[in-house]
JSON list of C-alpha atoms in Angstrom, two decimals:
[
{"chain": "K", "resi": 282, "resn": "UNK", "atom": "CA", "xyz": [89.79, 108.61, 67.65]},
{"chain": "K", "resi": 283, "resn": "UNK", "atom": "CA", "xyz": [90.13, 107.02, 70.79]},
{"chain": "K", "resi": 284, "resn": "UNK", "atom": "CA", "xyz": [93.41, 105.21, 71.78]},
{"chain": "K", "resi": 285, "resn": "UNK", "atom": "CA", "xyz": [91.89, 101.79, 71.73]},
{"chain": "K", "resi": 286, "resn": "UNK", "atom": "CA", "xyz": [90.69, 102.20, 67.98]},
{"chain": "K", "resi": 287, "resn": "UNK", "atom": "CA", "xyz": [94.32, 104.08, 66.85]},
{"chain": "K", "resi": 288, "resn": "UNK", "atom": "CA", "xyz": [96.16, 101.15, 68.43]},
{"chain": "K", "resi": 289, "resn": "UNK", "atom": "CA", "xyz": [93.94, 98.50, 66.79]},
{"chain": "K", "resi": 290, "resn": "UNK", "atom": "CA", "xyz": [94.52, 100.44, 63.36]},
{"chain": "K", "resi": 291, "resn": "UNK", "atom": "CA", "xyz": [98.09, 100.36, 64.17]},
{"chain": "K", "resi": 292, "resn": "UNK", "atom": "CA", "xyz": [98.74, 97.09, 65.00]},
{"chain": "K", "resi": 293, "resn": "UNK", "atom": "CA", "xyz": [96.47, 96.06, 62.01]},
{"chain": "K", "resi": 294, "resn": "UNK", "atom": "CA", "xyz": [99.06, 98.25, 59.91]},
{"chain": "K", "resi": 295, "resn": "UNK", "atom": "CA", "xyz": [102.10, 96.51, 60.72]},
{"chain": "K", "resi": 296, "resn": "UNK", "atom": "CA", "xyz": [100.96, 93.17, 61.30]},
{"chain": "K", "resi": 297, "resn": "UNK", "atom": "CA", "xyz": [99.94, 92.91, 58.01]},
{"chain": "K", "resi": 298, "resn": "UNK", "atom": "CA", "xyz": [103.12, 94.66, 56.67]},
{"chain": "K", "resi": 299, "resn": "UNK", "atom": "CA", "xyz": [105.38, 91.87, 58.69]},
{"chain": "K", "resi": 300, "resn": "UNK", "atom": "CA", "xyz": [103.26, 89.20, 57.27]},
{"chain": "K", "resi": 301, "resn": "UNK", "atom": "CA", "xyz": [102.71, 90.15, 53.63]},
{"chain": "K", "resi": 302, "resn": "UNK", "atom": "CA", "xyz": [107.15, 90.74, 54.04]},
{"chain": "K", "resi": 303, "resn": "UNK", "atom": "CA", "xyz": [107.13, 87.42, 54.90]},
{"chain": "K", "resi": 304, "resn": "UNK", "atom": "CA", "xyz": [104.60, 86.01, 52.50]},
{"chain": "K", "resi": 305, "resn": "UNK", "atom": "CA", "xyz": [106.43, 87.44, 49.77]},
{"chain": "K", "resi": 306, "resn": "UNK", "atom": "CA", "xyz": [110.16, 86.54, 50.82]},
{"chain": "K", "resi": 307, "resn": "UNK", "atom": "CA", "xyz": [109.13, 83.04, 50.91]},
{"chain": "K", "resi": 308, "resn": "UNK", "atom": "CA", "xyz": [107.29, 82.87, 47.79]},
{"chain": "K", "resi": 309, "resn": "UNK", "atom": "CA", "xyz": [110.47, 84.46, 46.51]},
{"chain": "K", "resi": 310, "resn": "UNK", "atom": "CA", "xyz": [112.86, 81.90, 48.17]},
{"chain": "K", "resi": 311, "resn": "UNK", "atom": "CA", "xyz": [110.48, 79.22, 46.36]},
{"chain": "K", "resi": 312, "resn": "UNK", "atom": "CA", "xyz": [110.67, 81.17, 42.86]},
{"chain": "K", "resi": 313, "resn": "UNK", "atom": "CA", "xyz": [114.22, 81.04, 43.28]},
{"chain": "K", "resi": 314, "resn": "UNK", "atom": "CA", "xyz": [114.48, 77.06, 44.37]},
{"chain": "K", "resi": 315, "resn": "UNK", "atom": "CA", "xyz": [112.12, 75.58, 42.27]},
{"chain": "K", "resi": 316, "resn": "UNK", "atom": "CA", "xyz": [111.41, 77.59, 38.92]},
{"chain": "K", "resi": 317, "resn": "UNK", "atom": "CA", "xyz": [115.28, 78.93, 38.46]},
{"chain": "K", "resi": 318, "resn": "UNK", "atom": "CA", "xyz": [116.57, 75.91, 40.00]},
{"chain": "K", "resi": 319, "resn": "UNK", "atom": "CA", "xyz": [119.00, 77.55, 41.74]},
{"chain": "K", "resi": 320, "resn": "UNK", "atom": "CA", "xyz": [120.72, 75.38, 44.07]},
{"chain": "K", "resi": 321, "resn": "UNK", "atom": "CA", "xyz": [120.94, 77.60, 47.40]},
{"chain": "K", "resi": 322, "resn": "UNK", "atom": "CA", "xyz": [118.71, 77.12, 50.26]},
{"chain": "K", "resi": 323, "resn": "UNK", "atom": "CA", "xyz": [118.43, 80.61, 51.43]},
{"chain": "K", "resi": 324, "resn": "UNK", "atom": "CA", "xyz": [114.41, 80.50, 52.17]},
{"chain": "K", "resi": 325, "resn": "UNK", "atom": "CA", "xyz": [114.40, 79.07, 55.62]},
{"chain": "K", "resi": 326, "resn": "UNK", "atom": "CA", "xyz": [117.32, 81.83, 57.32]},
{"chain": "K", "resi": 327, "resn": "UNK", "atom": "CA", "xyz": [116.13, 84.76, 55.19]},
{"chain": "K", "resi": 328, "resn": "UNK", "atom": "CA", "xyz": [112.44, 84.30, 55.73]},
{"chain": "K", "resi": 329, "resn": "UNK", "atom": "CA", "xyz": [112.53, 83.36, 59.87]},
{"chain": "K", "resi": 330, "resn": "UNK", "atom": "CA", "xyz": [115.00, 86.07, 59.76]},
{"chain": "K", "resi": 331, "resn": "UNK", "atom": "CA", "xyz": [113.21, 88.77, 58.52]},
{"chain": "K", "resi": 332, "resn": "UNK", "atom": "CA", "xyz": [109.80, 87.56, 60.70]},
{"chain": "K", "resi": 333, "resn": "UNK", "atom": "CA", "xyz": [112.08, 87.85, 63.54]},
{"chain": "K", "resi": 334, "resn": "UNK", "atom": "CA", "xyz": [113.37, 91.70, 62.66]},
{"chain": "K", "resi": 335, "resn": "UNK", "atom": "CA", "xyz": [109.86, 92.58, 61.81]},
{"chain": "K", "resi": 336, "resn": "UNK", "atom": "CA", "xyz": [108.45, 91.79, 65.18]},
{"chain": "K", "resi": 337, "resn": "UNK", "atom": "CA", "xyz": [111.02, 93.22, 66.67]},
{"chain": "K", "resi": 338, "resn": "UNK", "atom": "CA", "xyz": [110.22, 96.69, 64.93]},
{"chain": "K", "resi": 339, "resn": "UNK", "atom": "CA", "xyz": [107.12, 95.71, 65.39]},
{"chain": "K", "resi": 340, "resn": "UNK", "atom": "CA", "xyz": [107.11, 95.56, 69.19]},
{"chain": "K", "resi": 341, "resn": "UNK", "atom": "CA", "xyz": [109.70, 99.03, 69.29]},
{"chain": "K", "resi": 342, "resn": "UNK", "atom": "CA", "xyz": [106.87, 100.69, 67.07]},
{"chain": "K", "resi": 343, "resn": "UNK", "atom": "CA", "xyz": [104.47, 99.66, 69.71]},
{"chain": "K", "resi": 344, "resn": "UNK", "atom": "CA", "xyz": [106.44, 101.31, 73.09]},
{"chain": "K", "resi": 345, "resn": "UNK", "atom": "CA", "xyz": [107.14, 104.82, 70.97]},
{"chain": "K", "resi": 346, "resn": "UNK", "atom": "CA", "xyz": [103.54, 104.32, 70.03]},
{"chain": "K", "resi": 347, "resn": "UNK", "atom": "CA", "xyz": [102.17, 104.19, 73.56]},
{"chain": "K", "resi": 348, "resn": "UNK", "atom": "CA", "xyz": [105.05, 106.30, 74.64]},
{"chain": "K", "resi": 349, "resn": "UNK", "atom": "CA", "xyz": [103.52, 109.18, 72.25]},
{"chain": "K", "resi": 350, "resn": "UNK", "atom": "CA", "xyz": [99.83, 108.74, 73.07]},
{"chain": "K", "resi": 351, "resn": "UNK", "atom": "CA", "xyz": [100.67, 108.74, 76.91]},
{"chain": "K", "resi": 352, "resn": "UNK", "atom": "CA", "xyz": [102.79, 111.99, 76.50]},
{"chain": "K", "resi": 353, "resn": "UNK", "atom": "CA", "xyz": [102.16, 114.89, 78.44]},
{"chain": "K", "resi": 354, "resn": "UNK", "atom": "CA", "xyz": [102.96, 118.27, 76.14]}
]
């Protein structure tokens, strides 16, 4: 595989890992608001939160990543 199509495929990868985290904490943070009627507004900091972490890793993931493939053994 070349190292334009293994970085697409990664990036792909955890891109749609960050989002789907995302996705899924919010529809959680809803769950929680509207259906249990809970009373705490924890959506908005734990979802932008966790977006920011994840792109974070995701950017980290992305130096080791070119960090490996650029490598001389």
């Amino acid at each position: 595989m070349s190292y334009l199509t293994s970085l697409v495929t990664y990036l792909l990868g955890n891109w749609a890992a960050s989002i789907a985290w995302v996705v899924l904490s919010t529809f959680k943070g809803i769950y929680r608001k509207y259906v249990n009627n809970s009373s705490d507004l924890q959506i908005d900091v734990y979802t932008f939160h966790s977006f920011g972490f994840h792109q974070f890793w995701l950017f980290r993931q992305l130096w080791l990543f070119h960090q490996f493939r650029t490598s001389r053994y």
